[in-house]
């Protein structure tokens, strides 16, 4: 087994580990396990590494099998490089790819790369190759998208695209936090800063992006203690969120509880919760149930003009839209996205801090035009937003400051 190693002064390239797999009647396979990010910057490096392994397989008479379970796809340059790599192999055994993520599979499909076969698992690939060898037939290099059982569903692709977009949006804030740690504590490289952020995130069960944002906006420490004189704060009395036994230190549990309560109060089939990321003054999607992907993309990509959330955030009060199709506050793009998802009516309630600033938004949707929450439902949603604001303020002043204090001690400890 061998693996590639990073070159000094450059980002760590894709890692490829090789091992021989027996079991084919006429030949064995050289399994190449890849991990890392296939991006345009490192395309040439991983292309050279891959070609070396493929030449090794050809010399040994082995069928090359590429395990891409832990690989992210990063751009057109990668597909061009993979296309060139397989083109050079014309007349040689096809390159087999197993366990590729949905985005990788779809990209390979759409690029219609010759000489590439896709399989869900290594066992399936080995069975197909063994069957083909016993029948002395060649497997087709291309299978139609409609007939290919490996073609990812649109839901899989939407989920992966949303995750990739979320990472792209949070990367600048995490990068800022790393840079601040390097400058503040004289760390020699960004990897050390990231490791401390990740360790603190895991220790306090705080999402990495939330911790990085808190670090960016917090005043810098001035001494051995970052927040001197700070006293433990009791959990505020929660009227709605206290109905079940939830640990307020666990952010994910509480936010999920907020949405569940909102859907139950409004008897709504869909909704979402967004909080304001103070480091970039933008909305971040925290949790959702149902709803329109296109509409949520507007909100979290900074294109939230002409949305109920933008109006509620600006005005600092609830926005009710009983008829999405005719509401003048909505932009046409937002209207189309909501209607396409079956949202005919909605209500958006701002989460206001003690200072009156909008810290987040709770939105619920209904499929029937003309729907208006009852006065009791509207009051309950208002109480829920108040609970959410009280808990969020406590969480910021307690859990997040505890995490930042720990990080400071970790980096100033001899």
XYZ file of C-alpha atoms in Angstrom:
414
model
C 0.000 0.000 0.000
C 1.253 3.484 -0.723
C -0.103 6.976 -0.366
C 0.689 10.351 -1.832
C 2.211 13.026 0.404
C 1.702 16.805 0.385
C 4.249 18.966 -1.357
C 5.821 21.703 0.781
C 4.134 25.067 0.381
C 1.027 23.740 -1.373
C -2.383 22.539 -0.112
C -2.488 18.848 0.769
C -3.325 16.979 -2.461
C -5.738 14.140 -2.815
C -4.583 11.026 -0.969
C -4.655 7.729 -2.869
C -4.035 4.384 -1.157
C -3.726 1.236 -3.276
C -4.310 -2.428 -2.522
C -4.805 -5.554 -4.625
C -8.199 -7.285 -4.540
C -8.430 -10.932 -5.613
C -11.557 -12.707 -6.722
C -11.975 -12.227 -10.470
C -11.786 -15.383 -12.597
C -9.408 -13.899 -15.161
C -7.775 -11.032 -13.277
C -7.478 -9.239 -9.989
C -8.190 -5.593 -9.277
C -6.105 -2.731 -7.975
C -8.326 -0.850 -5.528
C -7.454 2.843 -5.249
C -8.999 4.479 -2.196
C -9.165 8.246 -2.612
C -9.862 10.845 0.048
C -9.759 14.619 -0.055
C -11.184 17.401 -2.201
C -10.882 17.335 -5.976
C -10.543 21.018 -6.731
C -9.225 22.948 -9.696
C -6.155 24.106 -7.766
C -4.881 20.573 -7.186
C -6.218 18.964 -10.365
C -2.788 18.497 -11.957
C -1.280 16.972 -8.812
C -3.984 14.373 -8.308
C -4.068 13.654 -12.051
C -0.382 12.740 -12.020
C -0.872 10.645 -8.897
C -3.817 8.806 -10.434
C -1.992 8.115 -13.712
C 0.899 6.615 -11.782
C -1.433 4.188 -10.051
C -3.205 3.335 -13.323
C 0.117 2.561 -15.008
C 0.958 0.355 -12.048
C -2.332 -1.534 -12.537
C -1.671 -1.969 -16.273
C 1.850 -3.291 -15.703
C 0.552 -5.800 -13.168
C -2.399 -6.842 -15.343
C -4.923 -5.610 -12.754
C -8.271 -3.902 -13.355
C -8.210 -0.397 -11.790
C -11.051 0.322 -9.362
C -11.437 3.812 -7.913
C -13.149 4.045 -4.500
C -14.427 7.648 -4.232
C -16.578 7.368 -1.103
C -14.617 10.104 0.650
C -14.099 12.496 -2.260
C -15.725 15.847 -2.943
C -15.972 17.117 -6.520
C -14.696 20.635 -7.021
C -15.149 21.930 -10.549
C -14.913 21.589 -14.318
C -11.102 21.370 -14.219
C -11.402 18.097 -12.334
C -13.761 16.602 -14.905
C -11.459 17.703 -17.729
C -8.520 16.057 -16.015
C -10.475 12.853 -15.376
C -11.659 12.875 -18.983
C -8.104 13.250 -20.257
C -6.881 10.499 -17.936
C -9.480 8.043 -19.245
C -8.946 9.116 -22.868
C -5.267 8.231 -22.634
C -6.358 4.769 -21.512
C -8.155 4.059 -24.803
C -7.822 0.364 -25.590
C -7.136 -0.546 -21.951
C -9.576 -1.787 -19.302
C -12.198 0.746 -18.312
C -11.732 2.764 -15.134
C -14.253 1.531 -12.569
C -15.573 3.999 -9.964
C -17.340 2.693 -6.853
C -19.085 4.376 -3.908
C -18.992 7.833 -5.490
C -21.059 10.571 -3.834
C -24.212 11.728 -5.673
C -22.572 14.918 -6.968
C -19.612 12.973 -8.357
C -21.840 10.375 -10.005
C -24.062 12.975 -11.621
C -21.073 14.979 -12.861
C -19.562 11.875 -14.470
C -22.936 11.048 -16.029
C -23.448 14.504 -17.447
C -19.868 14.698 -18.761
C -20.463 11.344 -20.525
C -16.912 10.220 -19.854
C -15.835 7.361 -22.092
C -14.116 4.419 -20.450
C -15.743 4.911 -17.040
C -18.105 2.521 -15.284
C -20.011 3.407 -12.109
C -21.066 0.966 -9.394
C -22.634 1.480 -5.981
C -20.262 -0.882 -4.128
C -17.044 -2.789 -4.691
C -18.891 -6.110 -4.303
C -21.307 -5.159 -7.078
C -18.437 -4.149 -9.351
C -16.613 -7.428 -8.705
C -19.765 -9.476 -9.363
C -20.417 -7.682 -12.656
C -16.813 -8.051 -13.786
C -16.791 -11.728 -12.866
C -20.064 -12.294 -14.758
C -18.715 -10.460 -17.785
C -15.474 -12.427 -17.695
C -17.348 -15.733 -17.520
C -19.511 -14.704 -20.493
C -16.516 -13.287 -22.394
C -18.424 -10.071 -22.912
C -17.424 -6.463 -22.422
C -19.461 -4.365 -20.074
C -20.876 -1.256 -21.728
C -18.798 1.842 -21.075
C -21.953 3.926 -20.785
C -25.406 3.230 -19.448
C -28.295 5.558 -20.035
C -29.218 7.939 -17.234
C -32.794 6.709 -17.140
C -31.845 3.048 -16.866
C -28.887 3.454 -14.505
C -29.875 2.417 -10.967
C -26.920 4.404 -9.664
C -28.234 7.706 -10.979
C -28.863 9.811 -7.865
C -32.304 11.136 -7.141
C -32.966 14.847 -7.414
C -33.511 14.891 -3.664
C -29.985 13.479 -3.118
C -28.532 16.092 -5.454
C -30.467 18.944 -3.845
C -29.252 17.872 -0.406
C -25.659 17.655 -1.565
C -25.839 21.004 -3.353
C -27.302 22.626 -0.244
C -24.512 21.142 1.882
C -21.852 22.333 -0.558
C -23.353 25.819 -0.659
C -23.473 25.912 3.135
C -19.771 25.022 3.309
C -18.965 27.711 0.758
C -20.897 30.289 2.779
C -19.285 29.376 6.099
C -15.737 28.957 4.796
C -14.935 32.727 4.834
C -16.027 33.092 8.476
C -14.033 30.038 9.528
C -11.077 31.397 7.572
C -11.380 34.747 9.373
C -11.456 32.956 12.719
C -8.359 30.945 11.826
C -6.521 34.101 10.779
C -7.467 35.874 14.009
C -6.207 32.944 16.090
C -2.932 32.798 14.158
C -2.302 36.527 14.631
C -3.511 36.673 18.234
C -1.662 33.615 19.551
C 1.292 33.535 17.126
C 0.292 30.168 15.670
C 2.657 29.066 12.874
C 0.032 27.704 10.481
C -3.710 27.655 9.848
C -3.991 23.907 10.459
C -3.211 24.386 14.143
C -5.834 27.110 14.436
C -8.427 24.904 12.767
C -7.629 21.968 15.058
C -8.203 24.112 18.154
C -11.488 25.411 16.719
C -12.620 21.885 15.909
C -11.635 20.522 19.333
C -13.501 23.323 21.100
C -16.510 22.849 18.819
C -16.677 19.159 19.695
C -16.031 19.669 23.411
C -18.897 22.147 23.831
C -21.133 20.674 21.128
C -21.186 24.017 19.305
C -21.331 23.981 15.478
C -18.014 25.068 14.006
C -19.532 27.940 12.021
C -21.313 29.244 15.135
C -18.099 29.127 17.183
C -16.117 30.834 14.402
C -18.722 33.580 14.083
C -18.722 34.183 17.857
C -14.937 34.446 17.847
C -14.964 36.950 14.976
C -17.474 39.315 16.607
C -16.265 39.033 20.225
C -13.985 41.718 21.608
C -10.373 40.463 21.821
C -9.143 39.094 25.168
C -7.076 41.349 27.407
C -5.449 39.086 29.920
C -5.423 35.505 31.124
C -9.227 35.469 31.262
C -11.168 36.490 28.184
C -14.350 37.526 30.002
C -13.371 38.493 33.565
C -16.058 38.872 36.196
C -18.536 36.734 34.302
C -20.976 34.785 36.466
C -23.025 31.713 35.554
C -26.461 32.676 34.289
C -29.563 30.630 35.113
C -31.590 29.294 32.233
C -34.381 31.805 31.588
C -37.967 30.745 32.233
C -39.293 29.306 28.992
C -43.037 29.199 28.521
C -43.334 27.078 25.393
C -39.931 25.402 25.057
C -40.030 24.150 28.669
C -42.833 21.714 27.904
C -40.408 18.874 27.284
C -37.203 17.800 28.969
C -34.584 19.395 26.723
C -31.024 20.392 27.574
C -30.689 24.099 26.695
C -26.951 23.686 26.156
C -27.618 21.520 23.094
C -28.269 23.991 20.305
C -29.556 21.505 17.744
C -32.137 20.053 20.145
C -33.493 23.467 21.012
C -33.724 24.712 17.430
C -35.469 21.529 16.315
C -37.867 21.993 19.238
C -38.593 25.548 18.075
C -39.639 24.335 14.630
C -41.674 21.420 15.970
C -43.554 23.745 18.300
C -44.168 26.254 15.494
C -45.565 23.581 13.179
C -47.742 22.183 15.975
C -49.058 25.618 16.989
C -49.938 26.619 13.443
C -50.949 23.128 12.334
C -48.684 23.786 9.378
C -47.122 21.123 7.125
C -43.905 23.072 6.433
C -41.675 25.689 7.957
C -38.117 26.766 8.724
C -36.002 28.601 11.280
C -33.244 31.056 10.371
C -30.826 32.887 12.668
C -28.725 35.937 11.859
C -24.992 35.242 11.598
C -23.539 38.340 13.248
C -20.115 37.909 11.621
C -21.521 38.513 8.137
C -24.924 40.027 9.017
C -26.682 37.363 6.941
C -29.383 34.769 7.519
C -28.324 31.173 8.172
C -30.749 28.276 7.778
C -30.851 26.355 11.058
C -33.548 23.780 10.429
C -36.443 23.149 8.063
C -39.322 20.816 7.364
C -40.657 20.747 3.820
C -40.662 24.059 1.997
C -39.143 25.281 -1.239
C -35.446 24.810 -1.966
C -35.400 27.722 -4.390
C -36.976 30.039 -1.815
C -34.538 28.980 0.901
C -31.665 29.530 -1.527
C -32.833 33.142 -1.892
C -32.756 33.582 1.858
C -29.375 32.086 2.658
C -27.523 33.361 -0.421
C -28.169 36.997 0.450
C -30.912 37.402 -2.159
C -33.693 37.831 0.349
C -35.215 41.003 -1.048
C -38.879 40.474 -1.785
C -39.337 37.791 0.871
C -41.476 37.662 3.976
C -38.316 37.188 6.040
C -36.718 40.371 4.698
C -39.837 42.381 5.581
C -40.163 40.851 9.052
C -36.482 41.412 9.773
C -36.575 45.039 8.643
C -39.837 45.943 10.380
C -39.202 43.866 13.497
C -42.726 42.464 13.550
C -44.635 39.491 12.209
C -45.587 39.293 8.546
C -48.705 37.409 7.504
C -49.311 36.500 3.872
C -52.669 34.729 3.517
C -52.409 34.665 -0.280
C -48.891 34.218 -1.644
C -50.146 34.461 -5.243
C -51.255 38.067 -4.850
C -49.166 39.510 -2.027
C -47.440 42.696 -3.205
C -44.512 42.331 -0.774
C -43.168 39.252 -2.553
C -40.842 39.382 -5.533
C -41.854 37.293 -8.537
C -38.971 34.858 -8.003
C -39.979 34.330 -4.368
C -43.634 33.949 -5.310
C -42.880 31.328 -7.972
C -40.616 29.376 -5.616
C -43.221 29.301 -2.853
C -46.099 28.370 -5.149
C -44.028 25.637 -6.807
C -43.554 24.074 -3.369
C -47.276 24.290 -2.611
C -47.021 27.174 -0.126
C -50.138 29.281 -0.668
C -50.050 31.124 2.678
C -47.394 31.827 5.297
C -46.578 33.647 8.479
C -43.109 34.842 9.504
C -42.377 35.803 13.123
C -39.129 37.623 14.032
C -37.045 36.536 17.017
C -36.127 39.830 18.707
C -33.290 40.217 21.189
C -33.654 42.164 24.431
C -32.251 45.169 22.548
C -34.956 44.867 19.892
C -32.649 43.553 17.160
C -33.783 40.712 14.901
C -31.769 37.628 15.858
C -33.767 35.142 13.806
C -37.006 34.261 12.047
C -39.604 31.512 12.376
C -41.700 30.858 9.263
C -44.581 28.426 8.748
C -46.398 27.646 5.456
C -49.860 26.388 4.585
C -51.075 24.822 1.301
C -54.427 26.628 1.204
C -54.774 30.247 0.056
C -56.583 32.527 2.480
C -55.305 30.731 5.557
C -54.845 32.976 8.596
C -53.710 31.796 12.027
C -56.299 32.255 14.758
C -55.626 34.867 17.410
C -54.676 32.082 19.833
C -52.223 30.620 17.317
C -50.722 34.042 16.588
C -50.278 34.666 20.312
C -48.671 31.255 20.805
C -46.245 31.870 17.922
C -45.339 35.187 19.542
C -44.644 33.447 22.864
C -42.527 30.864 21.039
C -40.469 33.634 19.401
C -40.000 35.215 22.840
C -38.853 31.891 24.298
C -36.465 31.444 21.392
C -34.989 34.905 21.895
C -34.556 34.334 25.647
C -32.886 30.968 25.138
C -30.668 32.248 22.317
C -29.459 35.184 24.425
C -28.678 32.841 27.313
C -26.889 30.429 24.972
C -24.695 33.208 23.561
C -23.793 34.552 27.009
C -23.203 31.123 28.542
C -22.314 28.264 26.207
C -20.560 30.307 23.528
C -18.585 32.382 26.035
C -17.611 29.183 27.893
C -16.330 27.778 24.605
C -14.364 30.932 23.773
C -12.884 31.015 27.289
C -11.782 27.411 26.918
C -10.209 28.166 23.543
C -8.327 31.131 25.033
C -6.977 29.066 27.929
C -6.031 26.273 25.548
C -3.904 28.600 23.435
C -2.340 30.593 26.294
C -1.532 27.587 28.485
C 2.263 26.999 28.733
